[in-house]
mmCIF file with all atom_site columns, C-alpha atoms in Angstrom:
data_model
loop_
_atom_site.group_PDB
_atom_site.id
_atom_site.type_symbol
_atom_site.label_atom_id
_atom_site.label_alt_id
_atom_site.label_comp_id
_atom_site.label_asym_id
_atom_site.label_entity_id
_atom_site.label_seq_id
_atom_site.pdbx_PDB_ins_code
_atom_site.Cartn_x
_atom_site.Cartn_y
_atom_site.Cartn_z
_atom_site.occupancy
_atom_site.B_iso_or_equiv
_atom_site.pdbx_formal_charge
_atom_site.auth_seq_id
_atom_site.auth_comp_id
_atom_site.auth_asym_id
_atom_site.auth_atom_id
_atom_site.pdbx_PDB_model_num
ATOM 1   C CA . MET V 1 1   ? 81.040  120.953 38.795  1.00 48.00 ? 275 MET V CA 1
ATOM 2   C CA . GLY V 1 2   ? 81.064  117.600 36.984  1.00 51.00 ? 276 GLY V CA 1
ATOM 3   C CA . LYS V 1 3   ? 83.238  118.991 34.170  1.00 56.00 ? 277 LYS V CA 1
ATOM 4   C CA . LYS V 1 4   ? 85.742  120.362 36.699  1.00 55.00 ? 278 LYS V CA 1
ATOM 5   C CA . VAL V 1 5   ? 85.946  116.968 38.431  1.00 50.00 ? 279 VAL V CA 1
ATOM 6   C CA . ASP V 1 6   ? 86.474  115.229 35.078  1.00 60.00 ? 280 ASP V CA 1
ATOM 7   C CA . THR V 1 7   ? 89.220  117.723 34.217  1.00 64.00 ? 281 THR V CA 1
ATOM 8   C CA . ASN V 1 8   ? 90.980  117.110 37.528  1.00 72.00 ? 282 ASN V CA 1
ATOM 9   C CA . LYS V 1 9   ? 90.763  113.351 37.046  1.00 76.00 ? 283 LYS V CA 1
ATOM 10  C CA . ARG V 1 10  ? 92.174  113.636 33.554  1.00 78.00 ? 284 ARG V CA 1
ATOM 11  C CA . GLN V 1 11  ? 95.023  115.838 34.778  1.00 83.00 ? 285 GLN V CA 1
ATOM 12  C CA . LYS V 1 12  ? 95.950  113.319 37.479  1.00 87.00 ? 286 LYS V CA 1
ATOM 13  C CA . SER V 1 13  ? 95.742  110.322 35.134  1.00 87.00 ? 287 SER V CA 1
ATOM 14  C CA . THR V 1 14  ? 97.814  112.234 32.551  1.00 89.00 ? 288 THR V CA 1
ATOM 15  C CA . SER V 1 15  ? 100.448 113.091 35.154  1.00 92.00 ? 289 SER V CA 1
ATOM 16  C CA . LEU V 1 16  ? 100.618 109.469 36.279  1.00 95.00 ? 290 LEU V CA 1
ATOM 17  C CA . LEU V 1 17  ? 100.938 108.248 32.686  1.00 94.00 ? 291 LEU V CA 1
ATOM 18  C CA . ASN V 1 18  ? 103.676 110.735 31.818  1.00 94.00 ? 292 ASN V CA 1
ATOM 19  C CA . ARG V 1 19  ? 105.698 110.118 34.965  1.00 96.00 ? 293 ARG V CA 1
ATOM 20  C CA . ALA V 1 20  ? 105.324 106.346 34.615  1.00 97.00 ? 294 ALA V CA 1
ATOM 21  C CA . PHE V 1 21  ? 106.577 106.565 31.042  1.00 96.00 ? 295 PHE V CA 1
ATOM 22  C CA . ASP V 1 22  ? 109.611 108.575 32.173  1.00 97.00 ? 296 ASP V CA 1
ATOM 23  C CA . LEU V 1 23  ? 110.421 105.988 34.828  1.00 97.00 ? 297 LEU V CA 1
ATOM 24  C CA . PHE V 1 24  ? 109.873 103.006 32.530  1.00 97.00 ? 298 PHE V CA 1
ATOM 25  C CA . ILE V 1 25  ? 112.320 104.552 30.059  1.00 96.00 ? 299 ILE V CA 1
ATOM 26  C CA . GLU V 1 26  ? 114.863 105.398 32.779  1.00 96.00 ? 300 GLU V CA 1
ATOM 27  C CA . LYS V 1 27  ? 114.690 102.244 34.895  1.00 94.00 ? 301 LYS V CA 1
ATOM 28  C CA . GLY V 1 28  ? 112.584 99.704  33.034  1.00 94.00 ? 302 GLY V CA 1
ATOM 29  C CA . VAL V 1 29  ? 109.208 98.335  34.119  1.00 94.00 ? 303 VAL V CA 1
ATOM 30  C CA . SER V 1 30  ? 110.664 95.627  36.369  1.00 94.00 ? 304 SER V CA 1
ATOM 31  C CA . LYS V 1 31  ? 112.674 98.117  38.453  1.00 96.00 ? 305 LYS V CA 1
ATOM 32  C CA . THR V 1 32  ? 109.890 100.714 38.735  1.00 97.00 ? 306 THR V CA 1
ATOM 33  C CA . SER V 1 33  ? 107.423 100.521 41.618  1.00 97.00 ? 307 SER V CA 1
ATOM 34  C CA . VAL V 1 34  ? 104.000 102.057 42.103  1.00 97.00 ? 308 VAL V CA 1
ATOM 35  C CA . SER V 1 35  ? 105.523 104.163 44.890  1.00 97.00 ? 309 SER V CA 1
ATOM 36  C CA . ASP V 1 36  ? 108.107 105.506 42.430  1.00 97.00 ? 310 ASP V CA 1
ATOM 37  C CA . ILE V 1 37  ? 105.377 106.534 39.997  1.00 97.00 ? 311 ILE V CA 1
ATOM 38  C CA . ALA V 1 38  ? 103.197 108.165 42.636  1.00 96.00 ? 312 ALA V CA 1
ATOM 39  C CA . GLU V 1 39  ? 106.153 110.056 44.119  1.00 96.00 ? 313 GLU V CA 1
ATOM 40  C CA . ARG V 1 40  ? 107.300 111.285 40.694  1.00 96.00 ? 314 ARG V CA 1
ATOM 41  C CA . ALA V 1 41  ? 103.721 112.404 39.880  1.00 94.00 ? 315 ALA V CA 1
ATOM 42  C CA . GLY V 1 42  ? 103.390 114.166 43.232  1.00 94.00 ? 316 GLY V CA 1
ATOM 43  C CA . VAL V 1 43  ? 100.363 112.203 44.399  1.00 92.00 ? 317 VAL V CA 1
ATOM 44  C CA . ALA V 1 44  ? 99.655  109.773 47.218  1.00 93.00 ? 318 ALA V CA 1
ATOM 45  C CA . LYS V 1 45  ? 100.133 106.080 46.492  1.00 94.00 ? 319 LYS V CA 1
ATOM 46  C CA . GLY V 1 46  ? 96.434  105.559 47.161  1.00 95.00 ? 320 GLY V CA 1
ATOM 47  C CA . THR V 1 47  ? 95.610  108.030 44.400  1.00 94.00 ? 321 THR V CA 1
ATOM 48  C CA . PHE V 1 48  ? 97.445  105.802 41.916  1.00 95.00 ? 322 PHE V CA 1
ATOM 49  C CA . TYR V 1 49  ? 95.074  102.939 42.703  1.00 95.00 ? 323 TYR V CA 1
ATOM 50  C CA . LEU V 1 50  ? 92.060  105.123 41.948  1.00 92.00 ? 324 LEU V CA 1
ATOM 51  C CA . TYR V 1 51  ? 93.150  105.024 38.294  1.00 91.00 ? 325 TYR V CA 1
ATOM 52  C CA . PHE V 1 52  ? 95.255  101.902 37.773  1.00 93.00 ? 326 PHE V CA 1
ATOM 53  C CA . LYS V 1 53  ? 95.406  98.415  39.284  1.00 93.00 ? 327 LYS V CA 1
ATOM 54  C CA . ASP V 1 54  ? 99.204  98.089  39.271  1.00 95.00 ? 328 ASP V CA 1
ATOM 55  C CA . LYS V 1 55  ? 102.279 99.119  37.293  1.00 96.00 ? 329 LYS V CA 1
ATOM 56  C CA . TYR V 1 56  ? 101.470 96.622  34.536  1.00 94.00 ? 330 TYR V CA 1
ATOM 57  C CA . ASP V 1 57  ? 98.012  98.111  34.156  1.00 93.00 ? 331 ASP V CA 1
ATOM 58  C CA . ILE V 1 58  ? 99.423  101.624 33.713  1.00 94.00 ? 332 ILE V CA 1
ATOM 59  C CA . ARG V 1 59  ? 101.964 100.197 31.269  1.00 94.00 ? 333 ARG V CA 1
ATOM 60  C CA . ASN V 1 60  ? 99.114  98.732  29.180  1.00 91.00 ? 334 ASN V CA 1
ATOM 61  C CA . HIS V 1 61  ? 97.327  102.078 29.153  1.00 91.00 ? 335 HIS V CA 1
ATOM 62  C CA . LEU V 1 62  ? 100.585 103.780 28.212  1.00 92.00 ? 336 LEU V CA 1
ATOM 63  C CA . VAL V 1 63  ? 100.913 101.492 25.194  1.00 92.00 ? 337 VAL V CA 1
ATOM 64  C CA . VAL V 1 64  ? 97.415  102.511 24.071  1.00 89.00 ? 338 VAL V CA 1
ATOM 65  C CA . TYR V 1 65  ? 98.147  106.175 24.802  1.00 89.00 ? 339 TYR V CA 1
ATOM 66  C CA . LYS V 1 66  ? 101.467 106.293 22.950  1.00 92.00 ? 340 LYS V CA 1
ATOM 67  C CA . ALA V 1 67  ? 100.312 104.168 19.999  1.00 92.00 ? 341 ALA V CA 1
ATOM 68  C CA . THR V 1 68  ? 97.167  106.239 19.592  1.00 89.00 ? 342 THR V CA 1
ATOM 69  C CA . GLN V 1 69  ? 99.210  109.439 19.716  1.00 91.00 ? 343 GLN V CA 1
ATOM 70  C CA . LEU V 1 70  ? 101.507 108.139 16.973  1.00 94.00 ? 344 LEU V CA 1
ATOM 71  C CA . PHE V 1 71  ? 98.635  107.266 14.664  1.00 94.00 ? 345 PHE V CA 1
ATOM 72  C CA . MET V 1 72  ? 96.709  110.436 15.503  1.00 93.00 ? 346 MET V CA 1
ATOM 73  C CA . ASP V 1 73  ? 99.704  112.615 14.606  1.00 94.00 ? 347 ASP V CA 1
ATOM 74  C CA . ALA V 1 74  ? 100.354 110.604 11.419  1.00 96.00 ? 348 ALA V CA 1
ATOM 75  C CA . TYR V 1 75  ? 96.737  110.864 10.303  1.00 94.00 ? 349 TYR V CA 1
ATOM 76  C CA . ASN V 1 76  ? 96.642  114.611 11.010  1.00 94.00 ? 350 ASN V CA 1
ATOM 77  C CA . ALA V 1 77  ? 99.866  115.006 9.008   1.00 97.00 ? 351 ALA V CA 1
ATOM 78  C CA . LEU V 1 78  ? 98.253  113.095 6.139   1.00 96.00 ? 352 LEU V CA 1
ATOM 79  C CA . ILE V 1 79  ? 95.234  115.407 6.119   1.00 94.00 ? 353 ILE V CA 1
ATOM 80  C CA . ALA V 1 80  ? 97.498  118.474 6.276   1.00 96.00 ? 354 ALA V CA 1
ATOM 81  C CA . ASP V 1 81  ? 99.541  117.129 3.345   1.00 95.00 ? 355 ASP V CA 1
ATOM 82  C CA . MET V 1 82  ? 96.392  116.527 1.296   1.00 93.00 ? 356 MET V CA 1
ATOM 83  C CA . GLU V 1 83  ? 95.192  120.049 1.971   1.00 93.00 ? 357 GLU V CA 1
ATOM 84  C CA . LYS V 1 84  ? 98.582  121.542 1.158   1.00 92.00 ? 358 LYS V CA 1
ATOM 85  C CA . ARG V 1 85  ? 98.724  119.779 -2.203  1.00 88.00 ? 359 ARG V CA 1
ATOM 86  C CA . LYS V 1 86  ? 94.972  120.053 -2.836  1.00 87.00 ? 360 LYS V CA 1
ATOM 87  C CA . ASP V 1 87  ? 95.012  116.316 -3.471  1.00 81.00 ? 361 ASP V CA 1
ATOM 88  C CA . TYR V 1 88  ? 92.057  114.647 -1.796  1.00 80.00 ? 362 TYR V CA 1
ATOM 89  C CA . ASP V 1 89  ? 92.053  111.524 -3.966  1.00 85.00 ? 363 ASP V CA 1
ATOM 90  C CA . MET V 1 90  ? 95.121  109.717 -2.652  1.00 89.00 ? 364 MET V CA 1
ATOM 91  C CA . SER V 1 91  ? 94.915  105.963 -3.055  1.00 92.00 ? 365 SER V CA 1
ATOM 92  C CA . LEU V 1 92  ? 94.560  103.772 0.010   1.00 94.00 ? 366 LEU V CA 1
ATOM 93  C CA . GLU V 1 93  ? 98.084  102.506 -0.601  1.00 95.00 ? 367 GLU V CA 1
ATOM 94  C CA . ASP V 1 94  ? 99.499  106.053 -0.686  1.00 95.00 ? 368 ASP V CA 1
ATOM 95  C CA . CYS V 1 95  ? 97.564  106.974 2.475   1.00 95.00 ? 369 CYS V CA 1
ATOM 96  C CA . MET V 1 96  ? 98.732  103.904 4.355   1.00 96.00 ? 370 MET V CA 1
ATOM 97  C CA . TYR V 1 97  ? 102.344 104.335 3.340   1.00 96.00 ? 371 TYR V CA 1
ATOM 98  C CA . PHE V 1 98  ? 102.284 108.038 4.241   1.00 96.00 ? 372 PHE V CA 1
ATOM 99  C CA . ILE V 1 99  ? 101.147 107.030 7.735   1.00 97.00 ? 373 ILE V CA 1
ATOM 100 C CA . VAL V 1 100 ? 103.762 104.260 7.940   1.00 96.00 ? 374 VAL V CA 1
ATOM 101 C CA . ASP V 1 101 ? 106.538 106.598 6.800   1.00 97.00 ? 375 ASP V CA 1
ATOM 102 C CA . HIS V 1 102 ? 105.483 109.330 9.221   1.00 97.00 ? 376 HIS V CA 1
ATOM 103 C CA . ILE V 1 103 ? 105.434 106.949 12.188  1.00 97.00 ? 377 ILE V CA 1
ATOM 104 C CA . LEU V 1 104 ? 108.809 105.459 11.288  1.00 97.00 ? 378 LEU V CA 1
ATOM 105 C CA . THR V 1 105 ? 110.312 108.952 11.040  1.00 96.00 ? 379 THR V CA 1
ATOM 106 C CA . VAL V 1 106 ? 109.006 109.814 14.507  1.00 97.00 ? 380 VAL V CA 1
ATOM 107 C CA . LEU V 1 107 ? 110.320 106.550 15.965  1.00 96.00 ? 381 LEU V CA 1
ATOM 108 C CA . GLN V 1 108 ? 113.686 107.060 14.311  1.00 96.00 ? 382 GLN V CA 1
ATOM 109 C CA . ASP V 1 109 ? 113.981 110.343 16.210  1.00 96.00 ? 383 ASP V CA 1
ATOM 110 C CA . ASN V 1 110 ? 112.678 108.811 19.451  1.00 96.00 ? 384 ASN V CA 1
ATOM 111 C CA . LYS V 1 111 ? 114.406 105.482 20.088  1.00 95.00 ? 385 LYS V CA 1
ATOM 112 C CA . PRO V 1 112 ? 113.201 105.198 23.711  1.00 95.00 ? 386 PRO V CA 1
ATOM 113 C CA . LEU V 1 113 ? 109.601 105.324 22.456  1.00 96.00 ? 387 LEU V CA 1
ATOM 114 C CA . LEU V 1 114 ? 110.441 102.724 19.809  1.00 95.00 ? 388 LEU V CA 1
ATOM 115 C CA . GLU V 1 115 ? 111.944 100.402 22.426  1.00 93.00 ? 389 GLU V CA 1
ATOM 116 C CA . PHE V 1 116 ? 108.899 100.852 24.648  1.00 94.00 ? 390 PHE V CA 1
ATOM 117 C CA . LEU V 1 117 ? 106.348 100.199 21.887  1.00 93.00 ? 391 LEU V CA 1
ATOM 118 C CA . HIS V 1 118 ? 107.880 97.966  19.243  1.00 88.00 ? 392 HIS V CA 1
ATOM 119 C CA . LYS V 1 119 ? 106.442 94.657  20.499  1.00 89.00 ? 393 LYS V CA 1
ATOM 120 C CA . ASP V 1 120 ? 103.057 96.161  21.294  1.00 91.00 ? 394 ASP V CA 1
ATOM 121 C CA . LEU V 1 121 ? 102.377 98.708  18.551  1.00 91.00 ? 395 LEU V CA 1
ATOM 122 C CA . SER V 1 122 ? 99.526  96.766  16.957  1.00 91.00 ? 396 SER V CA 1
ATOM 123 C CA . TRP V 1 123 ? 98.220  95.800  20.401  1.00 88.00 ? 397 TRP V CA 1
ATOM 124 C CA . GLY V 1 124 ? 97.978  99.496  21.219  1.00 87.00 ? 398 GLY V CA 1
ATOM 125 C CA . VAL V 1 125 ? 95.741  100.091 18.203  1.00 86.00 ? 399 VAL V CA 1
ATOM 126 C CA . PHE V 1 126 ? 93.500  97.082  18.795  1.00 84.00 ? 400 PHE V CA 1
ATOM 127 C CA . ALA V 1 127 ? 93.546  97.160  22.597  1.00 74.00 ? 401 ALA V CA 1
ATOM 128 C CA . LYS V 1 128 ? 89.883  98.085  22.934  1.00 61.00 ? 402 LYS V CA 1
ATOM 129 C CA . TYR V 1 129 ? 89.125  94.472  22.047  1.00 55.00 ? 403 TYR V CA 1
ATOM 130 C CA . MET V 1 130 ? 91.289  93.193  24.895  1.00 53.00 ? 404 MET V CA 1
ATOM 131 C CA . LEU V 1 131 ? 90.752  95.649  27.729  1.00 55.00 ? 405 LEU V CA 1
ATOM 132 C CA . ASP V 1 132 ? 87.520  95.415  29.683  1.00 50.00 ? 406 ASP V CA 1
ATOM 133 C CA . GLU V 1 133 ? 85.411  98.549  29.427  1.00 47.00 ? 407 GLU V CA 1
ATOM 134 C CA . LYS V 1 134 ? 85.729  99.100  33.183  1.00 47.00 ? 408 LYS V CA 1
ATOM 135 C CA . ASP V 1 135 ? 89.520  99.123  32.815  1.00 53.00 ? 409 ASP V CA 1
ATOM 136 C CA . HIS V 1 136 ? 89.645  102.008 30.353  1.00 53.00 ? 410 HIS V CA 1
ATOM 137 C CA . VAL V 1 137 ? 91.069  105.292 31.570  1.00 59.00 ? 411 VAL V CA 1
ATOM 138 C CA . ALA V 1 138 ? 90.314  108.564 29.806  1.00 57.00 ? 412 ALA V CA 1
ATOM 139 C CA . LEU V 1 139 ? 93.451  109.337 27.828  1.00 60.00 ? 413 LEU V CA 1
ATOM 140 C CA . PRO V 1 140 ? 94.539  112.938 27.179  1.00 58.00 ? 414 PRO V CA 1
ATOM 141 C CA . ASN V 1 141 ? 93.702  114.632 23.862  1.00 56.00 ? 415 ASN V CA 1
ATOM 142 C CA . GLN V 1 142 ? 92.248  111.467 22.346  1.00 55.00 ? 416 GLN V CA 1
ATOM 143 C CA . GLU V 1 143 ? 88.531  111.671 23.087  1.00 54.00 ? 417 GLU V CA 1
ATOM 144 C CA . ASP V 1 144 ? 87.564  112.152 19.442  1.00 58.00 ? 418 ASP V CA 1
ATOM 145 C CA . PHE V 1 145 ? 90.248  110.044 17.779  1.00 69.00 ? 419 PHE V CA 1
ATOM 146 C CA . ASP V 1 146 ? 89.616  106.459 16.729  1.00 80.00 ? 420 ASP V CA 1
ATOM 147 C CA . PHE V 1 147 ? 92.130  105.347 14.128  1.00 86.00 ? 421 PHE V CA 1
ATOM 148 C CA . GLU V 1 148 ? 90.254  102.132 13.374  1.00 84.00 ? 422 GLU V CA 1
ATOM 149 C CA . THR V 1 149 ? 87.154  104.109 12.395  1.00 86.00 ? 423 THR V CA 1
ATOM 150 C CA . LEU V 1 150 ? 89.204  106.510 10.268  1.00 89.00 ? 424 LEU V CA 1
ATOM 151 C CA . TYR V 1 151 ? 90.979  103.552 8.660   1.00 93.00 ? 425 TYR V CA 1
ATOM 152 C CA . LYS V 1 152 ? 87.651  101.936 7.768   1.00 91.00 ? 426 LYS V CA 1
ATOM 153 C CA . GLU V 1 153 ? 86.558  105.230 6.200   1.00 91.00 ? 427 GLU V CA 1
ATOM 154 C CA . MET V 1 154 ? 89.766  105.284 4.118   1.00 93.00 ? 428 MET V CA 1
ATOM 155 C CA . VAL V 1 155 ? 89.076  101.713 3.001   1.00 94.00 ? 429 VAL V CA 1
ATOM 156 C CA . LYS V 1 156 ? 85.510  102.629 2.076   1.00 92.00 ? 430 LYS V CA 1
ATOM 157 C CA . ARG V 1 157 ? 86.620  105.719 0.124   1.00 91.00 ? 431 ARG V CA 1
ATOM 158 C CA . SER V 1 158 ? 89.095  103.601 -1.845  1.00 92.00 ? 432 SER V CA 1
ATOM 159 C CA . GLY V 1 159 ? 86.199  102.098 -3.772  1.00 91.00 ? 433 GLY V CA 1
ATOM 160 C CA . SER V 1 160 ? 87.685  98.611  -3.435  1.00 92.00 ? 434 SER V CA 1
ATOM 161 C CA . GLU V 1 161 ? 86.536  95.701  -1.312  1.00 94.00 ? 435 GLU V CA 1
ATOM 162 C CA . PHE V 1 162 ? 89.008  93.972  0.980   1.00 95.00 ? 436 PHE V CA 1
ATOM 163 C CA . ARG V 1 163 ? 88.836  90.674  2.829   1.00 94.00 ? 437 ARG V CA 1
ATOM 164 C CA . ASP V 1 164 ? 89.402  91.058  6.563   1.00 95.00 ? 438 ASP V CA 1
ATOM 165 C CA . PRO V 1 165 ? 90.503  94.710  6.516   1.00 94.00 ? 439 PRO V CA 1
ATOM 166 C CA . ASP V 1 166 ? 91.229  94.538  10.250  1.00 93.00 ? 440 ASP V CA 1
ATOM 167 C CA . VAL V 1 167 ? 93.698  91.690  9.633   1.00 94.00 ? 441 VAL V CA 1
ATOM 168 C CA . MET V 1 168 ? 95.162  93.739  6.770   1.00 96.00 ? 442 MET V CA 1
ATOM 169 C CA . LEU V 1 169 ? 95.789  96.668  9.119   1.00 95.00 ? 443 LEU V CA 1
ATOM 170 C CA . PHE V 1 170 ? 97.236  94.353  11.760  1.00 95.00 ? 444 PHE V CA 1
ATOM 171 C CA . MET V 1 171 ? 99.700  92.868  9.241   1.00 96.00 ? 445 MET V CA 1
ATOM 172 C CA . ILE V 1 172 ? 100.834 96.303  8.052   1.00 96.00 ? 446 ILE V CA 1
ATOM 173 C CA . ILE V 1 173 ? 101.400 97.556  11.611  1.00 95.00 ? 447 ILE V CA 1
ATOM 174 C CA . GLU V 1 174 ? 103.280 94.392  12.605  1.00 95.00 ? 448 GLU V CA 1
ATOM 175 C CA . LEU V 1 175 ? 105.467 94.669  9.508   1.00 95.00 ? 449 LEU V CA 1
ATOM 176 C CA . MET V 1 176 ? 106.137 98.341  10.174  1.00 95.00 ? 450 MET V CA 1
ATOM 177 C CA . GLY V 1 177 ? 106.936 97.760  13.836  1.00 94.00 ? 451 GLY V CA 1
ATOM 178 C CA . SER V 1 178 ? 109.318 94.846  13.412  1.00 94.00 ? 452 SER V CA 1
ATOM 179 C CA . THR V 1 179 ? 111.087 96.189  10.325  1.00 95.00 ? 453 THR V CA 1
ATOM 180 C CA . GLY V 1 180 ? 111.322 99.694  11.763  1.00 95.00 ? 454 GLY V CA 1
ATOM 181 C CA . TYR V 1 181 ? 112.747 98.427  15.049  1.00 96.00 ? 455 TYR V CA 1
ATOM 182 C CA . SER V 1 182 ? 115.493 96.379  13.385  1.00 95.00 ? 456 SER V CA 1
ATOM 183 C CA . CYS V 1 183 ? 116.436 99.101  10.890  1.00 96.00 ? 457 CYS V CA 1
ATOM 184 C CA . ILE V 1 184 ? 116.463 101.907 13.443  1.00 96.00 ? 458 ILE V CA 1
ATOM 185 C CA . MET V 1 185 ? 118.194 100.046 16.263  1.00 95.00 ? 459 MET V CA 1
ATOM 186 C CA . TYR V 1 186 ? 120.731 98.294  14.007  1.00 94.00 ? 460 TYR V CA 1
ATOM 187 C CA . PRO V 1 187 ? 121.283 100.744 11.138  1.00 93.00 ? 461 PRO V CA 1
ATOM 188 C CA . LYS V 1 188 ? 124.668 99.338  10.129  1.00 92.00 ? 462 LYS V CA 1
ATOM 189 C CA . THR V 1 189 ? 122.988 96.096  9.084   1.00 90.00 ? 463 THR V CA 1
ATOM 190 C CA . PHE V 1 190 ? 120.033 97.427  7.120   1.00 93.00 ? 464 PHE V CA 1
ATOM 191 C CA . PRO V 1 191 ? 119.501 101.208 7.353   1.00 95.00 ? 465 PRO V CA 1
ATOM 192 C CA . LEU V 1 192 ? 115.897 102.348 7.282   1.00 96.00 ? 466 LEU V CA 1
ATOM 193 C CA . ASP V 1 193 ? 116.237 104.381 4.072   1.00 95.00 ? 467 ASP V CA 1
ATOM 194 C CA . ARG V 1 194 ? 117.523 101.306 2.258   1.00 95.00 ? 468 ARG V CA 1
ATOM 195 C CA . CYS V 1 195 ? 114.589 99.196  3.437   1.00 95.00 ? 469 CYS V CA 1
ATOM 196 C CA . LYS V 1 196 ? 111.808 101.745 2.896   1.00 95.00 ? 470 LYS V CA 1
ATOM 197 C CA . PRO V 1 197 ? 111.255 100.919 -0.823  1.00 96.00 ? 471 PRO V CA 1
ATOM 198 C CA . TYR V 1 198 ? 110.896 97.240  0.074   1.00 96.00 ? 472 TYR V CA 1
ATOM 199 C CA . LEU V 1 199 ? 108.619 98.103  2.968   1.00 96.00 ? 473 LEU V CA 1
ATOM 200 C CA . ARG V 1 200 ? 106.397 100.060 0.604   1.00 96.00 ? 474 ARG V CA 1
ATOM 201 C CA . ALA V 1 201 ? 106.359 97.118  -1.823  1.00 97.00 ? 475 ALA V CA 1
ATOM 202 C CA . ALA V 1 202 ? 105.350 94.844  1.057   1.00 97.00 ? 476 ALA V CA 1
ATOM 203 C CA . VAL V 1 203 ? 102.481 97.184  2.014   1.00 96.00 ? 477 VAL V CA 1
ATOM 204 C CA . HIS V 1 204 ? 101.382 97.081  -1.637  1.00 97.00 ? 478 HIS V CA 1
ATOM 205 C CA . ASP V 1 205 ? 101.474 93.270  -1.631  1.00 97.00 ? 479 ASP V CA 1
ATOM 206 C CA . ILE V 1 206 ? 99.429  93.049  1.583   1.00 97.00 ? 480 ILE V CA 1
ATOM 207 C CA . LEU V 1 207 ? 96.766  95.322  0.114   1.00 97.00 ? 481 LEU V CA 1
ATOM 208 C CA . GLN V 1 208 ? 96.687  93.372  -3.151  1.00 96.00 ? 482 GLN V CA 1
ATOM 209 C CA . ARG V 1 209 ? 96.398  90.020  -1.407  1.00 96.00 ? 483 ARG V CA 1
ATOM 210 C CA . HIS V 1 210 ? 93.429  91.242  0.613   1.00 96.00 ? 484 HIS V CA 1
ATOM 211 C CA . MET V 1 211 ? 91.669  92.960  -2.265  1.00 95.00 ? 485 MET V CA 1
ATOM 212 C CA . VAL V 1 212 ? 88.569  91.201  -3.589  1.00 94.00 ? 486 VAL V CA 1
ATOM 213 C CA . LYS V 1 213 ? 89.082  90.890  -7.331  1.00 81.00 ? 487 LYS V CA 1
ATOM 214 C CA . GLU V 1 214 ? 86.156  91.481  -9.628  1.00 68.00 ? 488 GLU V CA 1
ATOM 215 C CA . THR V 1 215 ? 85.156  88.468  -11.722 1.00 55.00 ? 489 THR V CA 1
#
């Protein structure tokens, strides 16, 4: 019984998230109301408030949902690539840039998602530090995925020690988000393919600056 109730709750929260995202893309957050979201999701307005406090609350959860999905898909693609090539000893730099490149490729093909996320991509990854536990909503297909934990495992497997690895990840995501947004939205100025080698060099520099050198 409990599992069925949890499934129903997840289905309703998923429907609300998906319909809210559609409306935010179509109309913008400011012009979308809670009534719009509830009507599009086919639920009563009161049902919305069982899951979210207001439209800004569901927007925050959407940022977490969409950012997590991006990183989950990129990490799964990385693992699939390793298995395909039978190469399980990729350097941390190669792993991080594979993830960066994969996410940028997805965002290049999905400009509405890029516009929705670009200012909040890193916030979406680190949001668990900023959202109260009581405010968390079970997000679809993400129960077992925690990119921060997987990232820390990648850092540990690298065999190197890094100062403030969480800051290092934050810097890489911020760089990826801002550079990707400008290159994708304004390709005539600096197309993404032209900037990718420099973006990779910047990821390398961030890693090197955070690495603890042996003395």
